[in-house]
C-alpha atoms as one frame of an Amber mdcrd trajectory, in Angstrom:
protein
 140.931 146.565  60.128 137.395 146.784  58.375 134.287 146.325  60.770 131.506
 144.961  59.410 127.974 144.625  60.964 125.384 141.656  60.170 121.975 141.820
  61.686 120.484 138.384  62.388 116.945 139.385  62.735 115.005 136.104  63.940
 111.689 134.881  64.338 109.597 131.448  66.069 108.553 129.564  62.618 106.609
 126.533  62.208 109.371 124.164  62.508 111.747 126.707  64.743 113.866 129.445
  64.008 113.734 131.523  61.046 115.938 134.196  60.112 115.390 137.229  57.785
 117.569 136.712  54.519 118.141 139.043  51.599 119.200 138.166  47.730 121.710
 141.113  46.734 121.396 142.568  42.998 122.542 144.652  41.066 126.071 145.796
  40.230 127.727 145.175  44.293 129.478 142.351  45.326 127.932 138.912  45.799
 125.615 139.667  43.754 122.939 136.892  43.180 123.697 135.491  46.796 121.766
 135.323  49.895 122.901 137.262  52.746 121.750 139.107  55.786 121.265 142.608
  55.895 124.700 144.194  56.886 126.913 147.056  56.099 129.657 149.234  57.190
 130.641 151.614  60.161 129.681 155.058  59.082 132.768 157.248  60.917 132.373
 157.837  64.256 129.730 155.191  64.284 129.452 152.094  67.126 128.229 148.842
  66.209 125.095 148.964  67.422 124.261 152.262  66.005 125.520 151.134  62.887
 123.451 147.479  62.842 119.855 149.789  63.725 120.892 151.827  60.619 121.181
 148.927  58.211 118.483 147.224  59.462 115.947 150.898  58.684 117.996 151.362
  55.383 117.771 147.503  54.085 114.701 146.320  55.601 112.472 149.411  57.175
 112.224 147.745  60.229 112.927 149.889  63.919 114.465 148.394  66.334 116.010
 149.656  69.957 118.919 149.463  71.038 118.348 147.498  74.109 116.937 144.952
  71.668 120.080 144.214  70.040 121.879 141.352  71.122 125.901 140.725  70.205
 125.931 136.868  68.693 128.888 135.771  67.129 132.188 137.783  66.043 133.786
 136.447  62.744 137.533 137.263  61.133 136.825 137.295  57.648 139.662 136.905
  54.818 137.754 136.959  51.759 139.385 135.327  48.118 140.117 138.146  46.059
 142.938 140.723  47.888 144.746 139.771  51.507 143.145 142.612  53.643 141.023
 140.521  56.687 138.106 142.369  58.133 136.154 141.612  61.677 132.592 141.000
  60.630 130.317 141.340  64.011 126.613 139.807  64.005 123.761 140.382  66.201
 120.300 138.802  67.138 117.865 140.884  67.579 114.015 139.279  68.288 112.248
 142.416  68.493 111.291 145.304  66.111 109.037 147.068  64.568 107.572 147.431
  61.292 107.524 144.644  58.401 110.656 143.682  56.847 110.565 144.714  53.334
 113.100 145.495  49.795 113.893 149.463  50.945 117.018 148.998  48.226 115.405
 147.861  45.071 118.561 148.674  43.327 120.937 145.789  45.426 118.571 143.656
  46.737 115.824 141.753  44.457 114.457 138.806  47.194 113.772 138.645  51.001
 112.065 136.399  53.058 112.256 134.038  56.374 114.207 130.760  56.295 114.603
 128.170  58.569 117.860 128.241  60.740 118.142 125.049  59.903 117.352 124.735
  56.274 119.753 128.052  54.392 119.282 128.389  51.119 121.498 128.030  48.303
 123.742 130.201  46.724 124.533 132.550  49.738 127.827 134.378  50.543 130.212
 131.574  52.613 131.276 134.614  55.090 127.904 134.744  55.784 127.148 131.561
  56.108 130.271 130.930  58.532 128.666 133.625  61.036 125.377 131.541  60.879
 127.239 128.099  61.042 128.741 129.480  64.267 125.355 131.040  65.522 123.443
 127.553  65.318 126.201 125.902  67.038 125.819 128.402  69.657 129.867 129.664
  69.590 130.850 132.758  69.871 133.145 133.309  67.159 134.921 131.810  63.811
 137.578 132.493  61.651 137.010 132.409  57.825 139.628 132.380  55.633 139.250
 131.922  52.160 142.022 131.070  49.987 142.655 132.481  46.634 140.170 130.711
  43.670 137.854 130.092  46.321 134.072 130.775  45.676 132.593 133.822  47.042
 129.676 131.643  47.518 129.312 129.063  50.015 129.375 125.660  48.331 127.898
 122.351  50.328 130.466 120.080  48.093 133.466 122.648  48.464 136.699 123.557
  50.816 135.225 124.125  54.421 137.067 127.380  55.494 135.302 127.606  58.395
 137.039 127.827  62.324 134.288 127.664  64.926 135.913 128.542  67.946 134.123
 127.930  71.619 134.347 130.246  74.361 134.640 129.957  78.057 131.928 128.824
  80.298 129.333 131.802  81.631 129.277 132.194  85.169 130.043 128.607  86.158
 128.093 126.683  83.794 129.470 124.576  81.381 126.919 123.569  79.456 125.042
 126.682  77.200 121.833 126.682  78.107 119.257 125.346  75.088 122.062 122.862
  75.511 120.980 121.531  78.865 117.362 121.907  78.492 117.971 119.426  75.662
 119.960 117.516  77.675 117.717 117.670  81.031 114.625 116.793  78.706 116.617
 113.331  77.410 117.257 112.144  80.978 116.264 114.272  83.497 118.180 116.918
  85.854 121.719 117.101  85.398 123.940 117.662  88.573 127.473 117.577  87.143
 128.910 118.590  83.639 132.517 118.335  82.776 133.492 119.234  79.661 135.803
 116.352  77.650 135.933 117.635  74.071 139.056 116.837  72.137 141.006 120.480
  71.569 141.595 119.850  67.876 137.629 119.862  66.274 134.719 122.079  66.351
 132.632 119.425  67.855 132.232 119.742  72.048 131.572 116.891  74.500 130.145
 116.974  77.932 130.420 114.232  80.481 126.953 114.502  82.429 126.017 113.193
  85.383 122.298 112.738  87.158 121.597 112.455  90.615 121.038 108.426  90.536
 124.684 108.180  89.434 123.799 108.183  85.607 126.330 109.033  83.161 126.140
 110.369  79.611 127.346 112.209  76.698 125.985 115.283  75.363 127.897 116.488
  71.869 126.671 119.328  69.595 128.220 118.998  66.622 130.439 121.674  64.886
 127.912 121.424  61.819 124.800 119.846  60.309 126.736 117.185  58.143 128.516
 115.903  61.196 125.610 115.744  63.017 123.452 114.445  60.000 126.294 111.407
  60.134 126.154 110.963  63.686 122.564 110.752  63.797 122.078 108.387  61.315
 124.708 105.763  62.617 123.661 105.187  65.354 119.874 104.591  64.015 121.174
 102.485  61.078 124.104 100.502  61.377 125.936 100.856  64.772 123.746  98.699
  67.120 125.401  96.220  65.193 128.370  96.641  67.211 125.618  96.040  70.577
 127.348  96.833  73.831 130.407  97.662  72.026 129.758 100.872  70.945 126.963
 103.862  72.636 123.378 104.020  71.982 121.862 107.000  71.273 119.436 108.167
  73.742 118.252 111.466  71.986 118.961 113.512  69.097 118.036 117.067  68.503
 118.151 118.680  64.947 117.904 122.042  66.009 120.749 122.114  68.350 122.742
 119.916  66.034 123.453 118.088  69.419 122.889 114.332  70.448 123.166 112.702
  73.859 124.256 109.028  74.188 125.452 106.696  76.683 128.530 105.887  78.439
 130.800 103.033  77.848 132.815 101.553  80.377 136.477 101.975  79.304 139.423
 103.390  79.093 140.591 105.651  75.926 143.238 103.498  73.899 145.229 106.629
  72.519 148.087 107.071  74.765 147.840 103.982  76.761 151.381 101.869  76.332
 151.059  98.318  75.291 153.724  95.751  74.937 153.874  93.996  71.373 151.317
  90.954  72.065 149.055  92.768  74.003 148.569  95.197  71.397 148.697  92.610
  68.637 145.197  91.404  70.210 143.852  94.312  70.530 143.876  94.902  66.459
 142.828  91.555  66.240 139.788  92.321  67.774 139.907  95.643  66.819 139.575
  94.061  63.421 136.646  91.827  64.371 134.825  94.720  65.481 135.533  96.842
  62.297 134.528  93.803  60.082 131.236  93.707  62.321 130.285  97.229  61.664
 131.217  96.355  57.761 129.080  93.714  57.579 126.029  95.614  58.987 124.307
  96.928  56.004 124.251  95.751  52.536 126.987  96.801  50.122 126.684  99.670
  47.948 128.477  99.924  44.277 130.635 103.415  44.037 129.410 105.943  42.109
 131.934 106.714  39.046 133.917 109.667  40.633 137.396 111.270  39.868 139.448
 112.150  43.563 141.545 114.417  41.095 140.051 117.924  41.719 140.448 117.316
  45.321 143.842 116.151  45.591 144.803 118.637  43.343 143.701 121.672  46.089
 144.977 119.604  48.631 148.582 119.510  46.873 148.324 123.040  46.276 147.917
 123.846  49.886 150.578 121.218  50.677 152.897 121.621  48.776 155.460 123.866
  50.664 155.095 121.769  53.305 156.272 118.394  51.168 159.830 117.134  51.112
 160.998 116.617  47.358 159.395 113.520  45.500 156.297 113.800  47.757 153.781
 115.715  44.886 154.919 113.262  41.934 154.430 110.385  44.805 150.982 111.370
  45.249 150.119 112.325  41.578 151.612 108.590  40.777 149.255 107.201  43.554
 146.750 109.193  42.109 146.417 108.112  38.519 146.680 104.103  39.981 143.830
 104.772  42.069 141.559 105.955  39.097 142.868 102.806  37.082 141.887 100.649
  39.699 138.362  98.780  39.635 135.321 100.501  40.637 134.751  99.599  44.564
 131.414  98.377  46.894 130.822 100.832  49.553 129.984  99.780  53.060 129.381
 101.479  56.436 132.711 103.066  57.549 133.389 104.586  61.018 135.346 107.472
  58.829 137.748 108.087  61.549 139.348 104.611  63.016 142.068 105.823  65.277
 143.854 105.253  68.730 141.923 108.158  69.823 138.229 106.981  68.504 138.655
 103.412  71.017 138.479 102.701  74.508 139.599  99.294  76.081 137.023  97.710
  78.617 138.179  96.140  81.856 138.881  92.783  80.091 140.688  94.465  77.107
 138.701  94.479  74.553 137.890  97.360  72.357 134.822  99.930  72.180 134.131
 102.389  69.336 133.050 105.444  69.734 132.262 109.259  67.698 130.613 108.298
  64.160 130.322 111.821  63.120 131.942 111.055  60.407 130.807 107.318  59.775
 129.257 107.216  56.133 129.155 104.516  53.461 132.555 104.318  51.985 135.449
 101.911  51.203 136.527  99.328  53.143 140.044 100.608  53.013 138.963 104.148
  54.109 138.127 102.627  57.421 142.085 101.196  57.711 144.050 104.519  56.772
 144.805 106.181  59.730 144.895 102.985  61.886 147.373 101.956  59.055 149.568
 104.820  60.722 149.747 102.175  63.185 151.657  99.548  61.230 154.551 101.104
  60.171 157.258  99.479  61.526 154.607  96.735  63.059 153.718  94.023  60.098
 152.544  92.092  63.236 149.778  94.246  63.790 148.810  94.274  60.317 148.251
  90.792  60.042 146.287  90.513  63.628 144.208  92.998  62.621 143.382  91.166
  59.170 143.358  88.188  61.017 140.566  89.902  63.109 139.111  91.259  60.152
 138.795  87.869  58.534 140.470  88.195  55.343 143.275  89.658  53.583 143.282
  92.525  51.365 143.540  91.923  47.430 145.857  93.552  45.676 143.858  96.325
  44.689 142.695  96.828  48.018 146.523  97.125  49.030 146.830  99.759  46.379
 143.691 101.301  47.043 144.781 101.877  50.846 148.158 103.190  50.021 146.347
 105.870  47.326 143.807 106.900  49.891 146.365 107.073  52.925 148.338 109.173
  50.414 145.410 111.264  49.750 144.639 112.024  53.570 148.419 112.537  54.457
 148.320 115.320  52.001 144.808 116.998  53.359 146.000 115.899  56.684 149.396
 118.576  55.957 147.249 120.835  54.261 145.365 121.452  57.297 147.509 120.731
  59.803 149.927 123.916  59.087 147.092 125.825  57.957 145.344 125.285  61.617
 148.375 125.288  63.866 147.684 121.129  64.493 151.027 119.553  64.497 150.192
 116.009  65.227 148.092 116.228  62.034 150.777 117.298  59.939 153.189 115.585
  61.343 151.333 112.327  60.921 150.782 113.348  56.766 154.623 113.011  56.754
 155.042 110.136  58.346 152.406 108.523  56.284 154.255 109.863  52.888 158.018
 108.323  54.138 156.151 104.996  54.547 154.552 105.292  50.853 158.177 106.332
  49.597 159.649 103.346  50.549 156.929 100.747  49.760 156.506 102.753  45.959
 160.145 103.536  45.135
């Protein structure tokens, strides 16, 4: 398998971390595109060799080897051709010399960006080793899928895995991570780590020596924790003691800490039918709270057709017969229907996103991906819910307090079409079969209520 070496060579800017990026030109691949300096293994060479080699040939800069720093291993399948390749990149802090164009002939740009701030276009394998490195992981997997962009594209397919490695010697928490945390509310005497297996995203459970507890999350990117962020300043202390407060938030480790609610998660707990009944009642309540808590927003004319259509493709032999024209159906209903008001969604309302307080009542938590959207978005996975269950339906409209229209009944069946399809897509794509097997379920429900 191809090796391929990527130097990260960083510096303390004004407003933090830059990193040294160069604009490939010429007839080579990418070109146009920011990257970091990189290259092949010569034969015989190691990795480190090889990453002090680049950085002299690219950027005339020296560096030692004691200097160089192993940051983040990637597996790279690129979108043209099936071969995968193991693309290794380093931080190194300390050189010398100037970083300057040595290859006039491939590279026509290079300067310092903020780690935070990545310019546009630059090569997505690239930018899935950086994506990793401010998230502090050790590794990813990128794999792009045929018609994919060799560029990395804000508003495109996220092939990006960030995968977390074990703790280091005991501690739990990495260690910009704690100072963070330690700055926030003071010295931390117990970690446990409580992140959910399935995302990118990790949660700690911390605890100070007064018998404090709170959550620290860094976020598997800077549009979750963008979301996140600006929840909980905006709309969510709406919800008051129903939902956390966030107690700090820190851009540059894409992490926030916020407080603890007293509860019980709801995912997994059995219910009989009344009890459960009231909690979607109030469930609903709490939703149409969190609704109600900014103004509405009209929806911006948009077509969901592209998407679904990459969805479907990556579906699609996954999807028992009738499913694709199902979808396509739902598809060109939901761009017939009326144009919609937006207001503040959670983004991921499910069993697993609620926890029950002593008196049984519900608590919301993890808005990372809480943005303005439709209503109905909000009700499409709990919707998984109802099948079977009209009772719980109706309590939580009840809670909600009112019924859907019509076209909001449509509207909810296109977009729970829509996710059961991305939902399969990923699913057997990421080895998650809850996710995929929910898409199906979701799709045998549509089948029979759209014969």
């Amino acid at each position: 398998m191809p090796v391929d070496v990527h130097l990260i060579l960083r510096r303390d800017g004004e407003s933090g971390p830059e990193v040294l990026l160069s604009r490939r030109a010429g007839p080579v691949y990418a070109s146009g595109l920011w990257h970091l300096p990189s290259g092949h293994l010569d034969p015989d060479e190691d990795m480190v060799e090889a990453v002090i080699r680049e950085a002299l040939e690219e950027t005339g800069v020296l560096i030692e080897t004691e200097d160089v720093t192993a940051a983040v291993t990637v597996h790279h399948r690129p979108p043209v051709g099936s071969r995968s390749r193991i693309g290794v990149f380093f931080d190194v802090r300390r050189w010398s010399g100037r970083p300057r164009i040595m290859e006039p002939d491939r590279c026509d740009d290079m300067d310092w960006y903020p780690l935070e701030a990545l310019p546009d276009p630059m090569v997505a394998y690239c930018r899935a080793g950086l994506d990793a490195y401010r998230a502090g992981l050790p590794a990813a997997v990128h794999f792009q899928q045929p018609g994919d962009a060799v560029e990395h594209r804000p508003d495109g397919p996220d092939r990006t895995r960030l995968q977390s490695g074990p703790p280091v010697g005991g501690v739990e928490v990495p260690y910009r991570l704690r100072v963070f945390a330690e700055q926030a509310v003071g010295r931390i005497v117990e970690a446990t780590e409580v992140s959910w297996v399935r995302t990118g995203s990790r949660v700690w459970q911390l605890a100070g020596p007064g018998g404090g507890t709170w959550y620290l999350k860094r976020h598997r990117g800077a549009k979750f924790h963008d979301r996140e962020v600006a929840a909980y300043r905006s709309w969510v202390p709406a919800l008051g003691a129903r939902a956390p407060r966030l107690v700090a938030a820190g851009t540059s480790a894409q992490a926030v800490v916020v407080t603890a609610l007293p509860g019980h998660p709801l995912h997994g707990m059995v219910l009989g039918a009344a009890d459960e009944a009231r909690v979607q009642q109030a469930l609903g309540r709490l939703v149409g709270v969190l609704h109600r808590s900014a103004p509405e927003r009209p929806a911006a004319s948009a077509t969901a057709a592209d998407k679904i259509k990459r969805h479907l493709d990556g579906a699609r032999p996954y999807l028992a017969d009738g499913d694709a024209d199902l979808v396509l159906a739902l598809a060109r209903a939901y761009a017939d229907l009326p144009k919609p008001t937006l207001v503040p969604t959670h983004g991921d309302l499910q069993y697993r996103n609620v926890l029950l307080d002593g008196d049984g009542e519900p608590l919301l938590f993890d808005f990372e991906r809480s943005e303005y959207n439709t209503a109905t978005r909000d009700m499409v996975r709990l919707s998984d819910t109802w099948t079977g269950r009209p009772d719980l339906h109706a309590a939580f409209l009840d809670g909600y307090g009112r019924a859907l229209t019509p076209a909001e009944e449509l509207r909810l069946d296109c977009e729970a079409a829509f996710d059961a399809v991305s939902g399969i897509a990923y699913g057997t794509s990421h080895d998650d079969p809850e996710v995929t097997e929910r898409g199906h379920r979701t799709l045998r429900r549509l089948r029979t209520q759209h014969p």
